[in-house]
Coordinates of C-alpha atoms and ligand atoms in Angstrom, one line a residue:
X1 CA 1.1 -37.0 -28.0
X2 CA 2.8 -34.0 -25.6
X3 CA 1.1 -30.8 -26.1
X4 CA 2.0 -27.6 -23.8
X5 CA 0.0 -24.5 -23.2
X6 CA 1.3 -21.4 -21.2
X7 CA -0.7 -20.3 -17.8
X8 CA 0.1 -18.1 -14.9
X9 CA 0.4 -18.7 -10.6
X10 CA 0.9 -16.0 -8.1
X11 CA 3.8 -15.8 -5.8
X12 CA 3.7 -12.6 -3.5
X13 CA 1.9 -9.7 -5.3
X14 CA 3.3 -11.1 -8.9
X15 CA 2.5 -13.5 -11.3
X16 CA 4.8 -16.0 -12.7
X17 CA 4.5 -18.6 -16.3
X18 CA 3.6 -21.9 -15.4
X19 CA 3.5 -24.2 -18.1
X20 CA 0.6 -27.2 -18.6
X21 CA 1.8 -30.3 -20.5
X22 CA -0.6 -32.8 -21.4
X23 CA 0.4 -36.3 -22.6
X24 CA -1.9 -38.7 -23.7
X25 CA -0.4 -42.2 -24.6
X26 CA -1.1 -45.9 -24.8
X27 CA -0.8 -47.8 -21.2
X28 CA -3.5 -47.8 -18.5
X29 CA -6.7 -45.7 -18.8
X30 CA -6.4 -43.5 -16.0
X31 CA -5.9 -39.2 -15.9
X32 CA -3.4 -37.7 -13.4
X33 CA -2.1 -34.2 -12.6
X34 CA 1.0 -34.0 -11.2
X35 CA 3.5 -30.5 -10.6
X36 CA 3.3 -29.5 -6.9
X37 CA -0.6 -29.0 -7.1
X38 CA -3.2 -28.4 -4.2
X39 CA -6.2 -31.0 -4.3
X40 CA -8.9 -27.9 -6.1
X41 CA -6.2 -28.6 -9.5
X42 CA -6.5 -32.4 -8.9
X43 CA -10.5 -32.0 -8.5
X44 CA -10.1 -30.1 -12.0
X45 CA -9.6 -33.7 -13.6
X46 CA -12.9 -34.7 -12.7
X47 CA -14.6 -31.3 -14.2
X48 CA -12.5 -31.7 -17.2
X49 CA -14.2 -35.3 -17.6
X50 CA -17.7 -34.4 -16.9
X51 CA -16.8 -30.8 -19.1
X52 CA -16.1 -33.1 -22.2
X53 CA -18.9 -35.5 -21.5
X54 CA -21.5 -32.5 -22.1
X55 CA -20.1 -31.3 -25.0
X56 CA -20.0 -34.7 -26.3
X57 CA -16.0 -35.1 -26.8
X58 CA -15.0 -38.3 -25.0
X59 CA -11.6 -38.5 -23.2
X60 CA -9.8 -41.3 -24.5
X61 CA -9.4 -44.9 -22.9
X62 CA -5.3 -44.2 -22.7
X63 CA -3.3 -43.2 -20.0
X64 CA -3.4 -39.1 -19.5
X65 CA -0.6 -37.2 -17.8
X66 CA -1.1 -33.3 -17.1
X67 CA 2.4 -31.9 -15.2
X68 CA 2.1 -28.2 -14.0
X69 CA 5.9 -26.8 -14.1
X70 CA 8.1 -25.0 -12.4
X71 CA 7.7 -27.9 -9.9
X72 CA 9.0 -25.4 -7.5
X73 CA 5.9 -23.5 -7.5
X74 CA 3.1 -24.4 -5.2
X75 CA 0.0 -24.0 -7.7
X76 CA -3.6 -23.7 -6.0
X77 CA -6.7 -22.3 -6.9
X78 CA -9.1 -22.7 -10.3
X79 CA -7.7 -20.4 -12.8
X80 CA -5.8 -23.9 -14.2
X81 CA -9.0 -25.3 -15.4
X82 CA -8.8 -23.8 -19.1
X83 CA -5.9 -24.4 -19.5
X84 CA -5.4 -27.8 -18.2
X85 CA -8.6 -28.7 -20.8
X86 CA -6.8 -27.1 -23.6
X87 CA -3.6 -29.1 -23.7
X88 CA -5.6 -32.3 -22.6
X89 CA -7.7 -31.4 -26.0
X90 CA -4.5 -30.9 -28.0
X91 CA -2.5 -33.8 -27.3
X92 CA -6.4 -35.8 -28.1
X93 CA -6.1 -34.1 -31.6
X94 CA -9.1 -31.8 -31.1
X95 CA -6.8 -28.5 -31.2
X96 CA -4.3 -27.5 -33.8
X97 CA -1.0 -27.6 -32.2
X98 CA 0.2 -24.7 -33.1
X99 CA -3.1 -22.8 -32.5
X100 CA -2.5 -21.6 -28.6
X101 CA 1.2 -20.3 -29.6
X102 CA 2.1 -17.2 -27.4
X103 CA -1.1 -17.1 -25.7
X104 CA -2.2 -17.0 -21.7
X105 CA -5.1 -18.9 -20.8
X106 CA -6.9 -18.9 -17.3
X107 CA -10.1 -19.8 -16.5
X108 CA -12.5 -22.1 -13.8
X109 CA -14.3 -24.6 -15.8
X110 CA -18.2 -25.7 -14.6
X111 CA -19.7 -28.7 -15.3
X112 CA -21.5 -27.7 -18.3
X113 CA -18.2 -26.6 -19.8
X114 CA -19.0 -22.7 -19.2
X115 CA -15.7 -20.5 -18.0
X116 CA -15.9 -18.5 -14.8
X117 CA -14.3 -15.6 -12.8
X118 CA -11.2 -16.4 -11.8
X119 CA -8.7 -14.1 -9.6
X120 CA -5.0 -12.6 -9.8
X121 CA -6.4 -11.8 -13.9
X122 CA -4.6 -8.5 -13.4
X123 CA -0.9 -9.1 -12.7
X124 CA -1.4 -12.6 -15.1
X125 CA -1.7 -10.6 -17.8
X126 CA 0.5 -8.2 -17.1
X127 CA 3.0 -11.2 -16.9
X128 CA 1.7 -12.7 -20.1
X129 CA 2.5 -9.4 -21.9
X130 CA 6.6 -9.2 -20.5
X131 CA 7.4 -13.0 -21.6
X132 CA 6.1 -12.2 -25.0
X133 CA 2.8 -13.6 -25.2
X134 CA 0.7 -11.8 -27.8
X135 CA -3.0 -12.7 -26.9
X136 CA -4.7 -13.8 -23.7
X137 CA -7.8 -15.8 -23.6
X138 CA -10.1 -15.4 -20.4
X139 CA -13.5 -15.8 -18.9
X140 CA -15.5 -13.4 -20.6
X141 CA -16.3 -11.6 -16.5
X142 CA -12.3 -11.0 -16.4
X143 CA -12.2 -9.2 -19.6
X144 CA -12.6 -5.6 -18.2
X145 CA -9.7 -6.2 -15.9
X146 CA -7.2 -7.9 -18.7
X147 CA -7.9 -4.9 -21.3
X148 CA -6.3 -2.8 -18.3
X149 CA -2.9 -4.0 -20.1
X150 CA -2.0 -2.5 -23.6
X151 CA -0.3 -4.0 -25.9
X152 CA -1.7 -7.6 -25.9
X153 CA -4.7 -9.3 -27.1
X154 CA -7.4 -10.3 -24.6
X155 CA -10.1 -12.2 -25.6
X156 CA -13.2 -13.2 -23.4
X157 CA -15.0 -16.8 -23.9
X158 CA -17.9 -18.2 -22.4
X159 CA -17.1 -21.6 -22.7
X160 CA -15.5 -24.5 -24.2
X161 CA -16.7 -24.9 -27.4
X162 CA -15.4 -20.9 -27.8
X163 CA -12.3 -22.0 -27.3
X164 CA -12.5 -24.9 -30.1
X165 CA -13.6 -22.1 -32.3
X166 CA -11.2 -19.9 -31.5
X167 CA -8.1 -22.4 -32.7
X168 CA -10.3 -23.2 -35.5
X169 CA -10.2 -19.7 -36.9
X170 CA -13.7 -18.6 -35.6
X171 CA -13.4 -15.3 -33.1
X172 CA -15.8 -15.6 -30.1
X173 CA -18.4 -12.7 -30.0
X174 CA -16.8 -10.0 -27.7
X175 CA -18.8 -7.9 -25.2
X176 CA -17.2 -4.5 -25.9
X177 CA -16.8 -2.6 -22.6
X178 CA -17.1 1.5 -23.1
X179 CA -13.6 2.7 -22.1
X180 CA -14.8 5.5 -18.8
X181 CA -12.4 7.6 -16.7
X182 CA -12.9 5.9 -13.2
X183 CA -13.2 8.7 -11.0
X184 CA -12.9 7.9 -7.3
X185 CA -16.1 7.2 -5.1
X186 CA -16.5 7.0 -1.7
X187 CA -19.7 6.3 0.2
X188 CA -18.4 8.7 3.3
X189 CA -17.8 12.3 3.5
X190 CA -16.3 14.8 6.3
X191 CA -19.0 17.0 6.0
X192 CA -21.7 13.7 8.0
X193 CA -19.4 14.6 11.1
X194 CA -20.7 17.7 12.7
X195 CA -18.5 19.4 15.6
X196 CA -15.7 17.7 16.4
X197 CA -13.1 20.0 15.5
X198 CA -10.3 18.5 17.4
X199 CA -10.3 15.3 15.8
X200 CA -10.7 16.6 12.3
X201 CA -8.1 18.8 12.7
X202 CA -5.8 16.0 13.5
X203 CA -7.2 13.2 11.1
X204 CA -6.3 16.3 8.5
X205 CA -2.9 16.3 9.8
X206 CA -2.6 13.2 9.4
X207 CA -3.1 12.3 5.9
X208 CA -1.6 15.2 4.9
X209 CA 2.1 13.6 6.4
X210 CA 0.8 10.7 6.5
X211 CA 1.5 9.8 9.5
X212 CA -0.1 7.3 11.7
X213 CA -2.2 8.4 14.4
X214 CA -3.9 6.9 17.7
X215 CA -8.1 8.3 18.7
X216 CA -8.7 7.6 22.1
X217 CA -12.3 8.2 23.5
X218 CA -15.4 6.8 25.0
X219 CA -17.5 4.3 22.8
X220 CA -20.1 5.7 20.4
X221 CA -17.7 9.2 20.5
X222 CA -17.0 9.1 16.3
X223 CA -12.9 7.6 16.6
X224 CA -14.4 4.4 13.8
X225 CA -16.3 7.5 11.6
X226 CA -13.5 9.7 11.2
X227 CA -10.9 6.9 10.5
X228 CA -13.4 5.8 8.1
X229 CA -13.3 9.0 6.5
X230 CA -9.5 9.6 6.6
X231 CA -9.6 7.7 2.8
X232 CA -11.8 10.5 1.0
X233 CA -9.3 12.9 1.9
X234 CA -5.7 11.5 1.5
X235 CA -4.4 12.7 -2.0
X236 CA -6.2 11.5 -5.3
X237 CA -5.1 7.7 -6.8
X238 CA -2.3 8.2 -9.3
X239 CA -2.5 5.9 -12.4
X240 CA 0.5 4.2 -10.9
X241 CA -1.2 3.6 -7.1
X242 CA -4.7 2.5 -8.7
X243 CA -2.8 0.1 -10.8
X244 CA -0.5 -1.3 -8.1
X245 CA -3.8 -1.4 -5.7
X246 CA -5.7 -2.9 -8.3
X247 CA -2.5 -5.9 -8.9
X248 CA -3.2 -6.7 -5.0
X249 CA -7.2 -6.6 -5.1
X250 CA -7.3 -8.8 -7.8
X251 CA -5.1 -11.9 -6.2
X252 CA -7.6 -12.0 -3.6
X253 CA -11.0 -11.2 -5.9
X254 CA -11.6 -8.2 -4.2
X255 CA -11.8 -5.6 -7.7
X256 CA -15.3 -4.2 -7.9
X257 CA -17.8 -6.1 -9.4
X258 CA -17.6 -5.8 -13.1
X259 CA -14.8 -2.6 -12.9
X260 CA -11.0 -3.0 -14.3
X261 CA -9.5 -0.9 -11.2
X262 CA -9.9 -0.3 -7.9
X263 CA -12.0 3.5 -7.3
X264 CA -11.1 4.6 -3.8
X265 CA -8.3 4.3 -1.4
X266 CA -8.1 0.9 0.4
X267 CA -10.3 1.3 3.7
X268 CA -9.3 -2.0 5.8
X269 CA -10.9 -2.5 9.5
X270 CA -10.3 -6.5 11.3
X271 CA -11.7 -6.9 14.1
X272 CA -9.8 -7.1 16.9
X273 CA -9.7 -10.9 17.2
X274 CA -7.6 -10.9 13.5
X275 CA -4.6 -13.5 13.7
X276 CA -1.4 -12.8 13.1
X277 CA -1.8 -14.4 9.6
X278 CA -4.7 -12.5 8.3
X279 CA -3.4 -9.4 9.7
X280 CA 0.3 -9.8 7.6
X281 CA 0.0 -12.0 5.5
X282 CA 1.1 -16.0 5.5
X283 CA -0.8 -19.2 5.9
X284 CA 0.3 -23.2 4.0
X285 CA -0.3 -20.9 0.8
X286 CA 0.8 -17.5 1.7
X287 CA -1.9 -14.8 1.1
X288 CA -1.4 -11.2 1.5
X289 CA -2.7 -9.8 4.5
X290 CA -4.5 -7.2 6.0
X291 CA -1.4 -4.6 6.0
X292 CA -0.9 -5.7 2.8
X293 CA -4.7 -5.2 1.6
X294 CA -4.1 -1.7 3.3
X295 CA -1.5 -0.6 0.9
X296 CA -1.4 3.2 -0.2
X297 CA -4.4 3.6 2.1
X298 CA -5.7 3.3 6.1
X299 CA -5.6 0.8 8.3
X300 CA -8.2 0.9 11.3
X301 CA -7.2 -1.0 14.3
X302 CA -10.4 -0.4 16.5
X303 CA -10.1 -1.2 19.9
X304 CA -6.2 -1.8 20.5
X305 CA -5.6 -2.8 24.0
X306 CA -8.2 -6.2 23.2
X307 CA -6.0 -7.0 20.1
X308 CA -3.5 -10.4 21.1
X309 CA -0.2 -8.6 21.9
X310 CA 2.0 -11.2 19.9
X311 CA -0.4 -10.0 17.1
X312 CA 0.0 -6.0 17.4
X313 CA 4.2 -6.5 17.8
X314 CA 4.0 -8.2 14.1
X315 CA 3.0 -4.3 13.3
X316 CA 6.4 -3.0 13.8
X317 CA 8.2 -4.8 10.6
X318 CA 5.3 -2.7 8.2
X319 CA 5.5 0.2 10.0
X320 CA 9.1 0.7 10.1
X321 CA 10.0 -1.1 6.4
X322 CA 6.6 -0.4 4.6
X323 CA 6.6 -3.8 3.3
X324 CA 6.4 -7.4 5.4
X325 CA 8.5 -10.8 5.1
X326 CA 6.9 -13.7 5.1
X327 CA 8.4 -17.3 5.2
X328 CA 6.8 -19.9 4.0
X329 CA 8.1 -23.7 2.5
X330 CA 10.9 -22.6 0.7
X331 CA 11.3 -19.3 0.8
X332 CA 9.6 -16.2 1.4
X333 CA 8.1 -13.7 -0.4
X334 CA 8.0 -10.1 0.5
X335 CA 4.4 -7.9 0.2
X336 CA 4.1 -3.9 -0.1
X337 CA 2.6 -2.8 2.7
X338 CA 2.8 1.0 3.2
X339 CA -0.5 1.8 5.0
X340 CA -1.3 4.8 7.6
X341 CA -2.0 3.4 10.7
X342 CA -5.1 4.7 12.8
X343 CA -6.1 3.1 15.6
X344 CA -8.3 3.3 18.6
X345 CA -8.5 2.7 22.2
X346 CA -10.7 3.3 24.9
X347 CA -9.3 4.8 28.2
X348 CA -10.7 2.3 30.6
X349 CA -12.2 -1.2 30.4
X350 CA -15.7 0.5 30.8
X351 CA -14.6 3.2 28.4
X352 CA -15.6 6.6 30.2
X353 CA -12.6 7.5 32.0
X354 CA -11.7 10.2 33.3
X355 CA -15.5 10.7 33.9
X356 CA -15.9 9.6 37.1
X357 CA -20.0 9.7 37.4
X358 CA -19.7 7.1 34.9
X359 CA -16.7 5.3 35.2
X360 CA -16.0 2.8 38.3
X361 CA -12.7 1.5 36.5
X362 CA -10.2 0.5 39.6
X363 CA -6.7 2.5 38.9
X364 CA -5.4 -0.8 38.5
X365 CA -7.2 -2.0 35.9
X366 CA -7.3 1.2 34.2
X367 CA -3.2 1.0 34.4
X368 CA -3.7 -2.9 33.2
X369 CA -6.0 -1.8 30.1
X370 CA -3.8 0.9 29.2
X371 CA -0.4 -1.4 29.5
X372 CA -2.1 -4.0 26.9
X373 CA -0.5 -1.3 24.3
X374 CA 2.9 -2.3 24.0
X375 CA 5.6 1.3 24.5
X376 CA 7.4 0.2 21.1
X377 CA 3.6 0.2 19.1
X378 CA 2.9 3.9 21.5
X379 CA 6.2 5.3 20.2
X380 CA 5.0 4.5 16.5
X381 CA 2.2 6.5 17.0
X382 CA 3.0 10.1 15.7
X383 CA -0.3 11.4 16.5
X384 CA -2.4 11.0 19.3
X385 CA -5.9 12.8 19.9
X386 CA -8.4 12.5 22.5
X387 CA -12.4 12.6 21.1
X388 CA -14.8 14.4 22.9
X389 CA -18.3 13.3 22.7
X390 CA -20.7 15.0 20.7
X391 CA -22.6 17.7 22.1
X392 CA -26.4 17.5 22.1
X393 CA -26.6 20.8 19.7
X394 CA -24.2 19.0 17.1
X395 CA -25.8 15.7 17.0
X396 CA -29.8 17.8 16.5
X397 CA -28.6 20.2 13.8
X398 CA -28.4 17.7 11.2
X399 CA -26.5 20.0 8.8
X400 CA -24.0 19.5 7.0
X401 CA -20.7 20.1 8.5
X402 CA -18.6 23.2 6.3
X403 CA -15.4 21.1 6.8
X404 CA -16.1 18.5 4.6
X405 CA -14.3 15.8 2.7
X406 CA -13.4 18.3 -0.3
X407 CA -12.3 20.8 2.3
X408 CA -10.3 19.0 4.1
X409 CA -8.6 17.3 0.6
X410 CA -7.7 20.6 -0.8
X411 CA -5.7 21.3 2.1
X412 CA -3.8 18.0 2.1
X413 CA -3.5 18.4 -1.6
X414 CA -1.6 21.5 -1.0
X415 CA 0.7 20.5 1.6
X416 CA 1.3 17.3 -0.4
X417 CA 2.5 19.8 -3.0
X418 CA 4.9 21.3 -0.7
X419 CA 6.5 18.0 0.1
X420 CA 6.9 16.3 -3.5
X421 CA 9.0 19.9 -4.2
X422 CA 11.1 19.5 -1.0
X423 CA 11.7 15.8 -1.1
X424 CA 11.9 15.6 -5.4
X425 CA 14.7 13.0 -6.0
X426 CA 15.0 11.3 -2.7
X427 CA 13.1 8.3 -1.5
X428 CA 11.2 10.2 0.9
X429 CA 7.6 11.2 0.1
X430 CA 6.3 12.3 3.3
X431 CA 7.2 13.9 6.3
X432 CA 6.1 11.1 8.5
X433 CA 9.0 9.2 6.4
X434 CA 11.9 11.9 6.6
X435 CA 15.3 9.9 8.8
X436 CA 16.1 11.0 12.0
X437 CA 19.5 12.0 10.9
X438 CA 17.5 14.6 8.8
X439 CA 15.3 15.9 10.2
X440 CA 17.7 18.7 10.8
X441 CA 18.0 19.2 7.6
X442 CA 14.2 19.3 6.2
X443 CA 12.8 20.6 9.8
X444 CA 13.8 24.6 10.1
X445 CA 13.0 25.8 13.2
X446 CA 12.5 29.6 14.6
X447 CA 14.7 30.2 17.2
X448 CA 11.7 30.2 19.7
X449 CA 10.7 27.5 18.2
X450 CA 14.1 25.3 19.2
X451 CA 13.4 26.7 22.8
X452 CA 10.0 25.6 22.9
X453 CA 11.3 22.0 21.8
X454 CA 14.1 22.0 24.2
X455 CA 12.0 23.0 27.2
X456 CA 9.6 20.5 26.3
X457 CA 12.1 17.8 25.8
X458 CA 12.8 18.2 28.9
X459 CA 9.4 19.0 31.3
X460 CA 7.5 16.6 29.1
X461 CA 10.6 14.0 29.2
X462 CA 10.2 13.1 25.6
X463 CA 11.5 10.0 24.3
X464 CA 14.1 10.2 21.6
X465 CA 11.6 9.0 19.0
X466 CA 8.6 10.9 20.8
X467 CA 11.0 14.1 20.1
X468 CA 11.7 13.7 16.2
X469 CA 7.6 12.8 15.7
X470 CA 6.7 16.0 17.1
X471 CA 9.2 18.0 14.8
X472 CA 7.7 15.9 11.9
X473 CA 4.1 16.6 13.0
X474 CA 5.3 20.4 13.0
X475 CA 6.6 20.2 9.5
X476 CA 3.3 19.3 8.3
X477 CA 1.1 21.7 10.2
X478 CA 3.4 24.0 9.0
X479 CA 3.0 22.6 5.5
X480 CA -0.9 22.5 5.9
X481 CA -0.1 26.5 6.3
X482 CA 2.1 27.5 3.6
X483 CA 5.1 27.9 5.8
X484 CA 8.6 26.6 5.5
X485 CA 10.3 27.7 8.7
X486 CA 8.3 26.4 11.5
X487 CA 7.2 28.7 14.4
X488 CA 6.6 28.5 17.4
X489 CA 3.0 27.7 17.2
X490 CA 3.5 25.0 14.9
X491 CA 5.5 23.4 17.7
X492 CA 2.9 24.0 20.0
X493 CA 0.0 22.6 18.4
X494 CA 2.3 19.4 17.3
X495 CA 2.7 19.1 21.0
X496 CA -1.0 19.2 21.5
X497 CA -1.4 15.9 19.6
X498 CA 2.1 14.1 21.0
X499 CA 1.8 10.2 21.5
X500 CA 1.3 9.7 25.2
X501 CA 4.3 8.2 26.8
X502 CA 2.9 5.8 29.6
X503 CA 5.2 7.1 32.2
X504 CA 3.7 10.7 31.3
X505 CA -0.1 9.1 31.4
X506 CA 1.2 7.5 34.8
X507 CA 2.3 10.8 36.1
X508 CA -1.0 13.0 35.2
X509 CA -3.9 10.3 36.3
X510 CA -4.6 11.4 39.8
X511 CA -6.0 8.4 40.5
X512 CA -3.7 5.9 39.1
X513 CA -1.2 6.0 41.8
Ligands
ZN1 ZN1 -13.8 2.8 33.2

């Protein structure tokens, strides 16, 4: 007999049906999965057998075929479990036919015939709900996260014998969850970070345009604890972004233990010996990546010049398209990856330069270090600060800093209110995204100020691109003060923070020539 029960499989951030068939008939005694399948979904034969076996239902001495279509799809991972046993149960008679109609079923199946957590629950469901499915049934740790969807039926089991009850007419005890407002968490805050004005001032700068930004400094100086703390201040998780974070997260099992949604902004920090795969995304089964796990939050790059240079040029696809390409057999699938970049360097090998009672660095191998950073990843950079360190009075105090995290968020909240009303009906949303060709347009200067820019333009010899970051970094210190003609000062401080152009750094280190 052929029975067929409706899953799901992830391809890029969605999911997409896959249907299980299940034929049991007379020939030689033997159970095979076939469909494009990795070797976990042809393990999942033998923990279907031993399953049964515990619960006392023995698989027939015929010949059992499971296919897994599309047989386009490369299907991996555990979630086919459930399913797989519920078709293989229907075509042996033990399930009404009829009794799965228009539902989803996903699940990892244990020896003992229990169901566990499985991933990618979220955008399954949401799937299940657009081809028309009207219940889902899940492992009873994934019901939180499949409730997220309205308008469908989830339904949490603990095991297999649930699931026999289920088609029998019998509904599984359900574990109600008490719907709560997830309000947003973090375990950081500004106000830990005492001093260190400069770098606050341009951290707050950049998450209010969002732009990326570039912490140079001696080790142990704070560049790691305020890009840590850049999430607890960027503008508060629409319904929208927490859902399409949460989509992501969930693929990769990363939701919170026992919440639905994510509850902060995505804080994402490789280490510098990341590969190119784990960084965007890719691998035999492609797997979003780092940029990707970054989305509509901050990703830290600490110590840039020890990062593999083919690595750090894979940066320039997300950062100029907000999204990444990646081929794999048969295609390619294309991940959201709009992220702010913040990354850090230290000025030397040793890390202490330009203090010379500490720092024996050789100008060549300071020029060397300092080369590792690729020009075209510099010029992406539209903020660049240098960190002192702390002072001996600031570390003692032990107070609490007055700009803190709520400060600092109220400010960004603000200009981020500017922006939505300037940019309303185009694609931009903030400064750090505006097109050259109008910046014109959005970027009103004082007349003073168009002086200042042309003067500097040409003492500083800005690049083209180094020229339109610092108009764009004006904008949204201007923003940050309520203005919408930019002045002078604006123009000044935005030149403070300019992204260093290695011929400039060249130029002004005495003692690299
Ligand atoms: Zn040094």
């Amino acid at each position: 007999m052929y029975c067929s029960v409706i899953s799901a499989g992830i391809s890029g951030v969605e999911a997409v049906p896959v249907y299980v068939e299940a034929d049991v008939s007379r020939g030689m005694p033997g159970f095979s999965i076939v469909g494009y399948v990795s070797s976990q979904i042809r393990e999942a034969r033998d923990r279907i057998r031993a399953a049964l076996v515990n619960m006392d239902i023995s698989l027939p001495v015929n010949r059992i075929t499971v296919n897994l279509a599309p047989g386009d799809l490369r299907k991996e991972g555990t979630a086919y479990d459930l399913p797989i046993a519920a078709a293989v149960l229907m075509a042996m008679g033990k399930i009404r036919p009829d009794a799965l109609k228009k539902t989803m079923l996903l699940g990892e199946l244990r020896l003992d015939g229990t169901i566990g957590r499985v991933n990618g629950v979220l955008p399954s469901v949401m799937t299940a709900k657009a081809i028309g499915c009207k219940n889902c049934i899940l492992p009873m740790e994934n019901t939180a996260e499949g409730r997220v969807v309205e308008g469908i039926q989830v339904l949490g089991i603990h095991n297999l014998s649930e699931l026999i009850a289920y088609t029998k007419g019998e509904i599984p005890p359900q574990t109600v969850v008490a719907e709560k407002k997830i309000a947003e968490c973090y375990p950081v805050d500004f106000g830990e970070m005492q001093g260190q004005e400069m770098v606050k001032r341009a951290v707050l700068i950049a998450a209010a345009g969002f732009h990326n930004i570039l912490l140079s400094g001696p080790p142990g100086s704070g560049k790691s604890m305020a890009a840590e703390r850049i999430p607890t201040i960027l503008p508060e998780l629409t319904e929208e972004e927490r859902l399409e974070i949460s989509r992501i997260h969930s693929i990769v099992g990363l939701l919170p233990e026992g919440e639905a949604l994510v509850n902060r902004r995505p804080y994402r920090a490789p280490h510098h010996t990341i590969t190119g795969p784990a960084l965007c995304g890719g691998g035999v089964s492609p797997r979003p990546g780092e940029v990707t796990l970054a989305h509509r939050g901050v990703l830290f790059l600490d110590e840039l010049p020890e990062m593999d240079t083919g690595v750090l040029e894979m940066l320039r696809e997300p950062l100029e398209n907000r999204r990444i390409t990646v081929s794999r057999l048969g295609g390619s699938c294309v991940y959201p990856a709009s992220f702010l970049l913040a990354a850090a360097m230290n000025p030397c090998p040793c890390g202490y330069y330009p203090d010379r009672s500490r720092c024996r660095c050789s100008p060549v191998e300071i020029r060397r270090y300092q080369n590792r950073v690729s020009q075209a990843l510099l010029d992406r950079m539209d903020l660049y600060c240098e960190v002192q360190e702390a002072t001996y009075q600031e570390i003692s105090s032990g107070r609490r800093d007055e700009m803190d995290s709520a400060k600092m968020r109220r400010m960004v909240s603000l200009a981020g209110e500017y922006q939505r009303e300037r940019y309303c009906g185009t694609a931009i949303r903030f400064n750090s995204e505006i097109p050259a060709g109008e910046v014109r347009k959005y970027c009103v200067m004082t007349e003073e100020a168009s002086r200042m820019m042309e003067a500097a333009f040409r003492h500083l010899r800005l690049s083209g691109r180094g020229y339109f970051h610092v108009i764009k970094v004006a904008r949204t210190i201007a923003d940050l003060a309520g203005e919408e003609i930019i002045s002078e000062d604006r123009i000044g401080e935005a030149l403070c923070f300019r992204s260093p152009d290695r011929n400039v750094i060249e130029r002004f280190s005495p003692t690299c020539v």
